[in-house]
CSV table of C-alpha atoms in Angstrom, one decimal:
chain,number,residue,atom,x,y,z
A,15,MET,CA,62.5,-48.5,146.6
A,16,THR,CA,65.5,-46.2,148.3
A,17,ILE,CA,64.6,-44.3,151.1
A,18,TYR,CA,67.1,-40.9,150.6
A,19,ASN,CA,68.5,-39.1,153.8
A,20,LEU,CA,69.2,-35.2,152.9
A,21,ASN,CA,71.4,-33.3,154.7
A,22,ILE,CA,73.7,-30.4,154.1
A,23,GLY,CA,77.3,-31.3,156.2
A,24,ILE,CA,78.8,-33.3,158.0
A,25,GLY,CA,82.7,-33.0,160.4
A,26,TRP,CA,84.7,-34.8,163.0
A,27,ALA,CA,82.6,-33.1,165.8
A,28,SER,CA,79.1,-33.9,164.6
A,29,SER,CA,75.6,-32.8,165.9
A,30,GLY,CA,73.0,-34.8,166.9
A,31,VAL,CA,71.5,-34.7,163.3
A,32,GLU,CA,74.5,-36.8,162.3
A,33,TYR,CA,74.4,-39.5,164.9
A,34,ALA,CA,70.5,-39.5,164.4
A,35,GLN,CA,71.5,-40.5,160.7
A,36,ALA,CA,73.9,-43.2,161.6
A,37,TYR,CA,71.5,-45.2,164.0
A,38,ARG,CA,68.9,-45.1,160.9
A,39,SER,CA,71.6,-46.5,159.0
A,40,ASN,CA,71.9,-49.1,161.4
A,41,ILE,CA,68.6,-50.1,162.0
A,42,PHE,CA,68.0,-49.8,157.8
A,43,LYS,CA,70.5,-52.4,157.1
A,44,LYS,CA,69.2,-54.5,159.7
A,45,ASN,CA,65.9,-54.2,158.0
A,46,LYS,CA,67.5,-54.9,154.6
A,47,GLN,CA,66.1,-51.3,153.6
A,48,LYS,CA,68.3,-49.8,150.7
A,49,ALA,CA,69.2,-46.2,152.4
A,50,LYS,CA,71.5,-43.6,150.6
A,51,PHE,CA,72.2,-40.6,152.7
A,52,ILE,CA,73.4,-37.4,151.3
A,53,PHE,CA,75.7,-34.1,151.9
A,54,THR,CA,75.1,-31.1,149.8
A,55,ASP,CA,77.8,-28.6,151.5
A,56,LEU,CA,81.5,-28.3,149.7
A,57,PHE,CA,83.8,-29.7,152.0
A,58,ASP,CA,87.7,-28.4,151.7
A,59,GLU,CA,88.8,-32.3,152.7
A,60,ASN,CA,87.8,-35.6,152.1
A,61,LEU,CA,84.3,-36.7,153.2
A,62,GLU,CA,84.6,-40.1,153.6
A,63,PRO,CA,87.2,-40.7,157.1
A,64,MET,CA,84.3,-38.1,158.6
A,65,THR,CA,81.2,-40.2,157.7
A,66,LYS,CA,82.8,-43.4,158.1
A,67,ASN,CA,83.5,-42.7,161.6
A,68,ILE,CA,80.1,-41.9,162.6
A,69,GLY,CA,79.2,-45.7,161.1
A,70,PHE,CA,78.5,-45.1,157.4
A,71,ASP,CA,79.5,-46.9,154.5
A,72,ASP,CA,81.2,-45.8,151.7
A,73,GLU,CA,78.3,-46.7,149.2
A,74,GLU,CA,75.8,-45.4,151.2
A,75,ILE,CA,77.0,-42.2,150.7
A,76,ILE,CA,76.1,-39.7,148.1
A,77,TRP,CA,77.8,-36.4,148.0
A,78,MET,CA,76.4,-33.6,145.6
A,79,TYR,CA,79.5,-32.4,144.2
A,80,GLN,CA,81.0,-35.3,143.2
A,81,PHE,CA,78.0,-37.1,141.6
A,82,PHE,CA,78.4,-35.5,138.4
A,83,THR,CA,81.9,-37.5,138.1
A,84,ASP,CA,82.1,-41.2,137.9
A,85,VAL,CA,85.0,-41.0,141.1
A,86,LYS,CA,83.6,-43.0,143.9
A,87,ILE,CA,83.4,-42.3,147.7
A,88,SER,CA,87.0,-43.4,149.2
A,89,PRO,CA,89.3,-43.1,152.2
A,90,THR,CA,91.7,-41.4,150.7
A,91,THR,CA,95.1,-43.7,149.4
A,92,PHE,CA,96.5,-40.6,146.7
A,93,THR,CA,100.5,-40.4,148.7
A,94,TYR,CA,103.1,-38.1,148.5
A,95,SER,CA,104.7,-40.2,146.2
A,96,ASP,CA,101.7,-40.4,143.6
A,97,LEU,CA,102.2,-36.4,144.2
A,98,GLU,CA,106.2,-36.5,143.5
A,99,ALA,CA,105.5,-38.4,140.5
A,100,THR,CA,103.6,-35.5,139.4
A,101,PHE,CA,106.2,-32.9,139.5
A,102,GLY,CA,107.4,-31.8,135.9
A,103,THR,CA,111.2,-31.4,137.8
A,104,GLU,CA,112.8,-32.5,141.0
A,105,PRO,CA,112.2,-30.1,144.1
A,106,GLU,CA,115.0,-28.2,145.1
A,107,GLU,CA,114.2,-28.3,148.5
A,108,ILE,CA,111.5,-30.8,151.0
A,109,LYS,CA,111.0,-30.7,154.2
A,110,ASP,CA,108.7,-32.7,156.5
A,111,GLU,CA,105.9,-29.6,158.5
A,112,GLY,CA,103.3,-30.4,160.9
A,113,TYR,CA,100.9,-30.4,158.2
A,114,GLY,CA,102.5,-32.7,155.7
A,115,LYS,CA,105.4,-31.8,152.9
A,116,TYR,CA,107.0,-28.5,151.6
A,117,TYR,CA,108.2,-28.1,148.4
A,118,SER,CA,110.1,-25.7,146.5
A,119,PHE,CA,111.1,-24.9,143.2
A,120,ASP,CA,113.0,-22.2,140.5
A,121,ASN,CA,114.9,-20.6,144.0
A,122,ASN,CA,111.5,-20.7,145.6
A,123,LYS,CA,109.4,-19.1,142.9
A,124,THR,CA,107.1,-22.4,143.3
A,125,VAL,CA,105.7,-23.4,146.3
A,126,ILE,CA,103.6,-26.4,147.1
A,127,LYS,CA,102.3,-27.6,150.0
A,128,ALA,CA,101.2,-30.9,150.6
A,129,PHE,CA,98.8,-31.6,153.5
A,130,HIS,CA,98.8,-35.3,155.2
A,131,ASP,CA,95.2,-36.7,155.9
A,132,THR,CA,96.2,-38.2,159.2
A,133,HIS,CA,92.9,-40.3,159.3
A,134,CYS,CA,94.3,-42.7,156.3
A,135,GLY,CA,97.4,-43.5,156.6
A,136,PRO,CA,101.0,-42.4,157.3
A,137,ASP,CA,101.6,-41.0,153.7
A,138,ALA,CA,98.0,-40.3,152.9
A,139,VAL,CA,97.4,-36.5,151.1
A,140,HIS,CA,94.1,-34.9,150.7
A,141,LEU,CA,94.8,-31.2,149.6
A,142,VAL,CA,97.6,-29.9,148.0
A,143,HIS,CA,98.4,-26.2,147.6
A,144,THR,CA,100.7,-24.8,145.3
A,145,TYR,CA,102.5,-21.3,145.2
A,146,VAL,CA,103.7,-18.6,142.6
A,147,ASN,CA,105.8,-15.9,144.4
A,148,GLY,CA,104.4,-16.2,147.6
A,149,ASP,CA,100.5,-16.2,145.9
A,150,LEU,CA,98.1,-19.1,145.8
A,151,ILE,CA,96.8,-19.8,142.5
A,152,GLN,CA,95.6,-23.3,143.2
A,153,LYS,CA,94.4,-26.0,145.4
A,154,ASP,CA,93.8,-29.5,144.5
A,155,ASN,CA,91.9,-32.0,146.7
A,156,TYR,CA,92.3,-35.8,146.2
A,157,THR,CA,90.9,-39.2,147.9
A,158,TYR,CA,92.3,-41.9,145.4
A,159,VAL,CA,92.3,-39.6,142.8
A,160,LYS,CA,92.3,-35.7,141.9
A,161,THR,CA,88.1,-35.1,142.7
A,162,PHE,CA,88.9,-31.0,142.2
A,163,SER,CA,90.9,-28.1,142.0
A,164,GLU,CA,90.1,-24.2,142.8
A,165,TYR,CA,91.9,-22.0,141.0
A,166,TYR,CA,92.7,-18.1,142.4
A,167,LYS,CA,93.6,-14.9,141.4
A,168,PRO,CA,96.3,-13.1,143.5
A,169,ASN,CA,94.7,-10.3,145.8
A,170,GLU,CA,95.6,-7.4,147.4
A,171,ASN,CA,94.2,-8.6,150.6
A,172,SER,CA,93.2,-12.1,150.4
A,173,ASP,CA,93.4,-14.8,147.3
A,174,ASN,CA,90.2,-14.1,145.0
A,175,LEU,CA,88.5,-17.4,144.0
A,176,TYR,CA,87.2,-17.3,140.6
A,177,GLN,CA,86.7,-21.0,138.9
A,178,ARG,CA,86.6,-24.6,140.9
A,179,ARG,CA,86.7,-27.8,138.3
A,180,PHE,CA,85.3,-30.9,139.3
A,181,PHE,CA,87.1,-34.2,137.6
A,182,ASN,CA,86.6,-37.6,136.3
A,183,GLU,CA,88.8,-40.9,137.9
A,184,ASN,CA,91.1,-41.1,134.3
A,185,GLY,CA,91.2,-36.9,135.1
A,186,SER,CA,88.6,-35.8,132.4
A,187,VAL,CA,87.0,-32.2,132.9
A,188,ALA,CA,83.0,-33.5,134.3
A,189,TYR,CA,82.2,-29.7,135.0
A,190,ASP,CA,83.3,-26.4,135.4
A,191,GLU,CA,81.9,-23.8,138.1
A,192,LEU,CA,82.5,-19.9,138.2
A,193,LEU,CA,82.4,-18.4,140.7
A,194,ASN,CA,81.3,-14.2,141.1
A,195,GLY,CA,81.3,-13.4,144.6
A,196,GLU,CA,78.9,-15.7,146.3
A,197,GLN,CA,77.1,-16.3,142.8
A,198,SER,CA,77.9,-19.8,141.1
A,199,LEU,CA,77.6,-20.6,137.4
A,200,TYR,CA,78.0,-24.4,136.7
A,201,ILE,CA,78.8,-25.6,133.1
A,202,PHE,CA,78.5,-29.1,131.9
A,203,GLU,CA,79.1,-31.1,128.4
A,204,ASP,CA,74.8,-29.8,127.7
A,205,ARG,CA,74.0,-27.4,129.9
A,206,THR,CA,74.9,-24.1,131.7
A,207,ILE,CA,73.6,-23.8,135.2
A,208,TYR,CA,73.0,-20.4,137.0
A,209,SER,CA,73.1,-21.1,140.9
A,210,LYS,CA,73.3,-23.6,143.4
A,211,GLU,CA,69.9,-24.0,144.0
A,212,ALA,CA,69.8,-24.8,140.4
A,213,LEU,CA,72.6,-27.2,140.8
A,214,SER,CA,70.1,-28.7,143.6
A,215,GLU,CA,67.1,-29.4,142.0
A,216,TYR,CA,69.4,-31.0,139.0
A,217,PHE,CA,70.9,-32.8,141.0
A,218,LEU,CA,67.3,-34.4,142.7
A,219,ARG,CA,66.3,-34.5,139.7
A,220,SER,CA,69.3,-36.5,138.7
A,221,LEU,CA,68.4,-39.2,141.4
A,222,GLY,CA,65.7,-40.8,139.3
A,223,MET,CA,63.4,-40.9,142.6
A,224,ASN,CA,60.1,-41.7,141.6
A,225,GLU,CA,56.7,-42.6,143.5
A,226,ASN,CA,58.4,-45.6,144.9
A,227,ASP,CA,61.1,-43.8,146.8
A,228,ILE,CA,61.2,-41.7,150.0
A,229,LEU,CA,63.1,-38.1,150.6
A,230,ILE,CA,63.8,-37.5,154.0
A,231,MET,CA,65.3,-34.3,154.9
A,232,ASP,CA,67.2,-34.2,157.8
A,233,ARG,CA,68.7,-30.4,157.3
A,234,SER,CA,67.1,-28.7,154.1
A,235,THR,CA,68.2,-25.1,154.7
A,236,ASP,CA,68.6,-23.6,151.1
A,237,ASN,CA,67.0,-27.0,149.8
A,238,GLY,CA,63.3,-26.6,150.8
A,239,PRO,CA,61.9,-25.1,147.5
A,240,SER,CA,64.7,-27.7,145.3
A,241,ILE,CA,63.0,-30.8,147.0
A,242,ILE,CA,59.4,-29.3,147.4
A,243,LYS,CA,59.8,-29.0,143.1
A,244,THR,CA,61.8,-32.4,142.8
A,245,LYS,CA,58.5,-34.0,144.5
A,246,ASP,CA,56.0,-32.5,141.7
A,247,TYR,CA,58.0,-33.5,139.1
A,248,THR,CA,59.0,-36.8,140.2
A,249,ARG,CA,56.2,-38.2,142.9
A,250,VAL,CA,58.8,-39.2,145.2
A,251,LYS,CA,57.3,-39.2,148.9
A,252,VAL,CA,58.9,-36.3,150.9
A,253,GLY,CA,59.5,-36.5,154.9
A,254,VAL,CA,60.5,-34.1,157.5
A,255,VAL,CA,62.6,-35.3,160.5
A,256,VAL,CA,62.0,-32.5,163.8
A,257,HIS,CA,65.4,-33.2,165.4
A,258,ALA,CA,65.1,-30.0,167.6
A,259,GLU,CA,62.1,-27.7,169.3
A,260,HIS,CA,60.3,-26.4,166.8
A,261,PHE,CA,58.8,-23.6,167.9
A,262,ASN,CA,59.7,-20.5,170.3
A,263,GLU,CA,57.4,-21.1,173.2
A,264,PRO,CA,58.7,-17.5,175.0
A,265,ILE,CA,57.4,-15.5,171.7
A,266,THR,CA,53.9,-17.9,170.7
A,267,THR,CA,51.2,-16.3,171.7
A,268,GLU,CA,47.3,-18.0,171.9
A,269,ASP,CA,47.3,-16.3,167.9
A,270,HIS,CA,50.4,-16.7,166.5
A,271,ILE,CA,53.0,-19.6,166.7
A,272,LEU,CA,56.8,-18.8,165.2
A,273,TRP,CA,58.1,-21.9,164.3
A,274,ASN,CA,62.0,-22.4,164.9
A,275,ASN,CA,63.4,-20.7,161.2
A,276,PHE,CA,64.8,-24.0,160.8
A,277,TYR,CA,61.1,-26.1,160.1
A,278,GLU,CA,59.3,-22.9,159.3
A,279,TYR,CA,59.3,-23.8,155.8
A,280,GLN,CA,58.5,-26.7,156.1
A,281,PHE,CA,55.5,-26.2,158.2
A,282,GLU,CA,54.1,-23.6,156.1
A,283,ASN,CA,54.9,-25.5,153.3
A,284,ALA,CA,53.1,-28.9,155.0
A,285,ASP,CA,50.6,-29.6,152.4
A,286,SER,CA,53.4,-30.4,150.0
A,287,ILE,CA,54.7,-32.6,152.9
A,288,ASP,CA,53.8,-36.6,153.0
A,289,PHE,CA,54.8,-36.8,157.0
A,290,PHE,CA,57.1,-35.1,159.3
A,291,ILE,CA,58.8,-37.3,161.8
A,292,THR,CA,60.0,-36.6,166.0
A,293,ALA,CA,61.9,-38.1,168.3
A,294,THR,CA,59.5,-38.7,170.8
A,295,GLU,CA,55.3,-39.2,171.1
A,296,LEU,CA,55.4,-36.2,173.5
A,297,GLN,CA,57.0,-33.7,170.6
A,298,LYS,CA,54.5,-35.4,167.8
A,299,GLN,CA,51.5,-34.7,170.2
A,300,LEU,CA,52.3,-31.1,170.8
A,301,ILE,CA,52.9,-30.3,166.8
A,302,GLU,CA,49.5,-31.9,166.2
A,303,GLU,CA,47.9,-30.0,168.6
A,304,GLN,CA,49.5,-26.7,167.5
A,305,PHE,CA,48.7,-27.3,163.7
A,306,VAL,CA,44.6,-27.8,164.9
A,307,LYS,CA,44.5,-24.8,167.3
A,308,TYR,CA,46.8,-22.2,164.5
A,309,HIS,CA,44.6,-23.7,161.7
A,310,LYS,CA,47.4,-24.9,159.6
A,311,GLY,CA,45.5,-28.1,158.2
A,312,ASN,CA,46.2,-31.6,158.4
A,313,ILE,CA,49.5,-33.1,159.1
A,314,LYS,CA,50.5,-36.6,159.1
A,315,ILE,CA,53.3,-37.4,161.8
A,316,TYR,CA,55.4,-40.5,163.1
A,317,ALA,CA,57.1,-40.7,166.4
A,318,ILE,CA,60.0,-42.9,165.9
A,319,PRO,CA,63.3,-42.6,168.6
A,320,VAL,CA,66.7,-41.7,166.8
A,321,GLY,CA,68.2,-44.3,168.8
A,322,SER,CA,67.2,-48.1,170.0
A,323,ILE,CA,69.0,-50.4,171.9
A,324,ASP,CA,69.3,-54.4,171.5
A,325,LYS,CA,68.7,-55.3,174.7
A,326,LEU,CA,68.3,-54.7,178.3
A,327,THR,CA,71.5,-55.0,180.1
A,328,VAL,CA,71.4,-56.5,183.7
A,329,GLY,CA,73.4,-54.7,186.2
A,330,ASN,CA,74.5,-57.8,189.6
A,331,ASN,CA,77.2,-55.8,191.0
A,332,ARG,CA,75.8,-52.2,191.1
A,333,GLN,CA,78.1,-49.9,193.4
A,334,LYS,CA,75.8,-48.6,196.3
A,335,HIS,CA,74.7,-44.5,196.2
A,336,SER,CA,77.0,-44.4,192.6
A,337,LEU,CA,75.4,-42.1,190.2
A,338,ILE,CA,76.5,-41.6,186.7
A,339,THR,CA,76.3,-38.6,184.1
A,340,ALA,CA,77.0,-38.6,180.7
A,341,SER,CA,76.6,-35.8,177.9
A,342,ARG,CA,79.0,-32.9,176.1
A,343,LEU,CA,80.6,-31.1,179.1
A,344,ALA,CA,78.6,-27.9,177.4
A,345,GLY,CA,77.0,-25.1,179.7
A,346,GLU,CA,73.3,-26.1,178.8
A,347,LYS,CA,74.5,-29.4,179.8
A,348,HIS,CA,74.5,-27.8,183.7
A,349,VAL,CA,77.0,-30.7,185.2
A,350,ASP,CA,78.4,-28.0,187.5
A,351,TRP,CA,75.0,-28.1,188.9
A,352,LEU,CA,75.7,-32.0,189.4
A,353,VAL,CA,78.7,-31.0,191.0
A,354,GLU,CA,77.5,-28.9,193.7
A,355,ALA,CA,74.0,-31.3,194.3
A,356,VAL,CA,76.3,-34.2,195.2
A,357,ILE,CA,78.2,-31.7,197.3
A,358,LYS,CA,75.4,-31.0,199.0
A,359,ALA,CA,73.7,-34.5,199.5
A,360,HIS,CA,77.4,-36.3,200.5
A,361,GLU,CA,76.8,-34.1,203.8
A,362,GLN,CA,73.8,-37.0,204.3
A,363,ILE,CA,75.3,-39.8,202.5
A,364,ASN,CA,78.7,-40.5,202.8
A,365,ASP,CA,79.8,-43.3,200.3
A,366,LEU,CA,77.9,-40.9,197.6
A,367,SER,CA,79.7,-41.0,194.3
A,368,LEU,CA,79.2,-39.2,191.6
A,369,ASP,CA,81.5,-40.3,187.6
A,370,ILE,CA,81.2,-37.3,184.8
A,371,TYR,CA,81.5,-39.1,181.3
A,372,GLY,CA,82.0,-36.6,178.1
A,373,LEU,CA,84.5,-33.9,176.7
A,374,GLY,CA,84.1,-30.6,176.2
A,375,SER,CA,84.7,-27.0,177.2
A,376,GLN,CA,83.1,-27.3,180.5
A,377,MET,CA,86.2,-29.8,181.3
A,378,MET,CA,88.4,-27.7,182.7
A,379,LYS,CA,85.4,-26.0,185.2
A,380,LEU,CA,84.3,-29.1,186.0
A,381,GLN,CA,87.5,-30.2,187.6
A,382,GLN,CA,88.5,-27.3,189.2
A,383,MET,CA,85.4,-26.9,191.3
A,384,ILE,CA,85.8,-30.2,192.4
A,385,GLU,CA,89.5,-29.5,193.3
A,386,ALA,CA,88.5,-26.6,195.2
A,387,ALA,CA,85.2,-28.3,197.0
A,388,ASN,CA,87.9,-31.3,197.7
A,389,ALA,CA,85.8,-33.6,196.9
A,390,GLY,CA,87.8,-35.6,193.9
A,391,SER,CA,87.6,-38.9,196.3
A,392,TYR,CA,84.3,-38.9,195.4
A,393,ILE,CA,83.3,-37.3,191.9
A,394,ARG,CA,85.6,-37.9,188.9
A,395,VAL,CA,85.9,-36.9,185.6
A,396,MET,CA,86.0,-39.9,183.6
A,397,GLY,CA,86.5,-38.4,179.7
A,398,HIS,CA,84.6,-40.4,176.7
A,399,ARG,CA,84.2,-43.7,176.9
A,400,ASP,CA,81.6,-46.6,175.3
A,401,LEU,CA,79.4,-46.7,178.1
A,402,THR,CA,77.3,-49.8,176.8
A,403,ASP,CA,78.3,-52.3,179.3
A,404,ILE,CA,79.2,-49.3,181.8
A,405,TYR,CA,75.9,-47.8,183.0
A,406,CYS,CA,74.7,-51.1,184.8
A,407,GLU,CA,77.7,-50.7,187.2
A,408,TYR,CA,75.7,-47.6,188.6
A,409,ASP,CA,72.9,-47.2,191.1
A,410,GLY,CA,71.3,-44.1,189.6
A,411,TYR,CA,71.7,-41.6,186.5
A,412,ILE,CA,71.2,-37.8,187.0
A,413,SER,CA,71.0,-35.1,184.3
A,414,GLY,CA,71.0,-31.0,185.1
A,415,SER,CA,69.9,-30.5,181.0
A,416,THR,CA,68.0,-28.3,180.4
A,417,SER,CA,67.1,-29.2,177.0
A,418,GLU,CA,66.8,-33.1,175.2
A,419,GLY,CA,64.8,-33.5,172.3
A,420,PHE,CA,65.8,-37.3,172.5
A,421,GLY,CA,68.7,-38.3,174.9
A,422,LEU,CA,70.1,-40.8,173.8
A,423,THR,CA,72.1,-41.0,177.5
A,424,LEU,CA,68.4,-41.2,179.1
A,425,LEU,CA,67.6,-44.1,177.3
A,426,GLU,CA,71.3,-46.2,177.9
A,427,ALA,CA,70.5,-45.0,181.2
A,428,VAL,CA,66.6,-46.6,181.7
A,429,GLY,CA,67.9,-49.6,179.2
A,430,SER,CA,70.7,-50.6,181.8
A,431,GLY,CA,67.6,-50.0,184.6
A,432,LEU,CA,69.0,-47.4,186.0
A,433,PRO,CA,66.7,-44.7,188.1
A,434,LEU,CA,66.9,-41.5,187.0
A,435,ILE,CA,66.6,-38.0,188.4
A,436,GLY,CA,66.4,-34.4,185.9
A,437,LEU,CA,64.7,-31.6,185.6
A,438,ASP,CA,61.3,-31.5,183.8
A,439,VAL,CA,61.8,-30.1,180.8
A,440,LYS,CA,61.2,-31.4,177.0
A,441,TYR,CA,61.2,-33.9,175.5
A,442,GLY,CA,63.1,-36.4,176.5
A,443,ASN,CA,63.1,-36.0,180.6
A,444,GLN,CA,59.5,-36.2,180.2
A,445,THR,CA,60.2,-39.1,177.8
A,446,PHE,CA,62.0,-41.3,180.3
A,447,ILE,CA,61.3,-40.5,183.4
A,448,ASP,CA,57.6,-41.0,185.1
A,449,ASP,CA,57.8,-39.0,188.3
A,450,GLY,CA,57.8,-41.1,191.1
A,451,GLU,CA,57.9,-44.0,189.5
A,452,ASN,CA,61.3,-44.5,187.9
A,453,GLY,CA,62.8,-41.3,189.0
A,454,TYR,CA,62.2,-37.4,189.9
A,455,LEU,CA,61.3,-35.0,187.5
A,456,LEU,CA,62.0,-32.0,189.5
A,457,GLU,CA,60.3,-28.4,188.3
A,458,TYR,CA,62.5,-26.0,186.8
A,459,TYR,CA,63.5,-22.6,187.6
A,460,LYS,CA,64.6,-20.7,185.0
A,461,ASN,CA,66.0,-17.5,186.7
A,462,ASP,CA,66.7,-19.5,190.5
A,463,THR,CA,70.1,-21.5,189.9
A,464,PRO,CA,70.4,-22.0,194.0
A,465,GLN,CA,66.6,-23.6,194.0
A,466,ASN,CA,67.3,-25.8,190.9
A,467,ILE,CA,70.8,-27.5,192.1
A,468,GLN,CA,69.0,-27.7,196.0
A,469,ASP,CA,66.1,-29.6,194.2
A,470,LEU,CA,68.7,-31.8,192.8
A,471,ALA,CA,70.4,-32.4,196.4
A,472,ASP,CA,67.4,-33.4,198.2
A,473,ALA,CA,66.2,-35.8,195.3
A,474,ILE,CA,69.2,-37.6,195.2
A,475,VAL,CA,68.7,-38.0,198.6
A,476,LYS,CA,65.4,-39.4,198.5
A,477,MET,CA,66.2,-41.5,195.9
A,478,MET,CA,69.2,-42.8,197.7
A,479,SER,CA,67.6,-43.0,201.2
A,480,ASP,CA,65.0,-45.9,200.2
A,481,ASP,CA,66.3,-49.1,198.6
A,482,GLU,CA,63.3,-50.5,198.3
A,483,LYS,CA,61.7,-47.6,196.0
A,484,MET,CA,65.1,-47.9,194.2
A,485,GLU,CA,64.4,-51.1,193.3
A,486,GLN,CA,61.0,-51.0,191.8
A,487,MET,CA,62.0,-47.6,190.2
A,488,ARG,CA,64.9,-49.9,188.5
A,489,GLN,CA,62.0,-52.2,187.2
A,490,HIS,CA,59.9,-49.2,186.1
A,491,SER,CA,63.3,-48.2,183.8
A,492,TYR,CA,63.3,-51.7,182.8
A,493,GLU,CA,60.0,-51.5,181.4
A,494,ILE,CA,59.8,-48.0,179.8
A,495,ALA,CA,62.9,-49.5,177.9
A,496,LYS,CA,61.3,-52.1,176.3
A,497,ASP,CA,59.4,-49.8,174.0
A,498,TYR,CA,63.3,-48.9,172.6
A,499,LEU,CA,64.0,-52.2,172.0
A,500,THR,CA,65.8,-51.8,168.3
A,501,GLN,CA,63.4,-54.5,166.7
A,502,ARG,CA,60.7,-52.1,167.8
A,503,VAL,CA,61.8,-49.4,166.1
A,504,GLN,CA,62.6,-51.4,163.1
A,505,GLU,CA,58.9,-52.2,163.0
A,506,LYS,CA,58.5,-48.7,163.2
A,507,TRP,CA,60.3,-48.2,159.7
A,508,ILE,CA,58.8,-50.9,158.0
A,509,GLN,CA,55.6,-49.5,158.8
A,510,LEU,CA,56.5,-45.6,157.6
A,511,GLU,CA,57.7,-47.6,154.3
A,512,LYS,CA,54.7,-49.6,153.5
A,513,GLU,CA,52.1,-46.9,154.6
A,514,GLN,CA,53.8,-44.2,152.3
A,515,VAL,CA,54.8,-46.0,149.3
A,516,ASN,CA,52.0,-48.5,149.3
A,517,ASP,CA,49.4,-46.2,150.3
């Protein structure tokens, strides 16, 4: 039995979907459940350093384009020396450039640019461009061997890609992709495949899945129909993870619901899906209610957290009246509201402090706000750090986010016994904050920023002014966190497997 997890792409700035997969991978390993994580995008750099970066093991990864070859997922070990050994003649000039190395031949008529894979060592080369008379004619991609090449025809305004060739370890051709605009034709030794959608279907069937396996869709754009066809052919059990808000609330009426376009195909074809997974019980209940209300038929949903904590963390040396927040420093997180709220609250609690952890586009703005208010002595921007053992140094946690599908930082905060302040928005805040019990859920005024800031400031003062209540809230946070201990999340995945494979 194998649990296959299907995604599209991954990058160095991975989204919550990839991090959720990485957490899941860790759970599967603890459970000794065999799992594979599939990526179907074409990548212009080695996939392996990106997947390793967030915790995947190489043997867990399946890349659709490489699946049809015997090349393994690997770090980049191909070197400048390996490349130079392939040259038929000595370069007339070699230059070190910011991207890697530049080689010129035949009075600069032929130029080769070798791009350094900075994640895999000082001499690793993952991409080589070849130019003739100034025109790009070929790109070669490498890991430990050449994995694929792209061929170009010179064009007046752009380089025209017309073919990709994928290789086996020994350099033999595994298959070709011929391109005509956005259309592709895939030529194998024993068959021709006439579109990427058909390639996806052939790939899924070639995995050898059967009724004892599970296929989980994390992202299914362009792959949904192929997956449904594969299910009919293989009888694999198919599940869908709902990673974000699943419907458009402002446009939804009493008679019609507008699904999020990332989930519309799956929901409209729910009779072909064996189960769905949400990160919170609240979202699970809402989808179930909506399927009944809008006459969408039966649906099976599991609420399984996208993250977990291994243990509760006790803090014995918390800094009194200290707040922490942690997130991407992006506009929708409204960390600027927190800065303004703490400045207001500081007028009543003179030893109040806020530490802001994270990176993002708003960092400069936040620093400027802090400097303009002369608040640098009690509000600090701390950058990115591993916060596992840091939460417990603080007195409380605060969030200004207006949307949290789950909220890993919220979970980590309650696991460290922090009372929380946040807006009453779906789904994370409502999951981890019991209003008045372990913090405060504040009404969110969509078009009244000053009111939101004032309410945050008032909640800070209220929470920080009652030591006895704070201790009660701290204990309640620990109680909430117990449901998210890794062992309990492990049990949920084991139960899902039992029900789906043995039903």
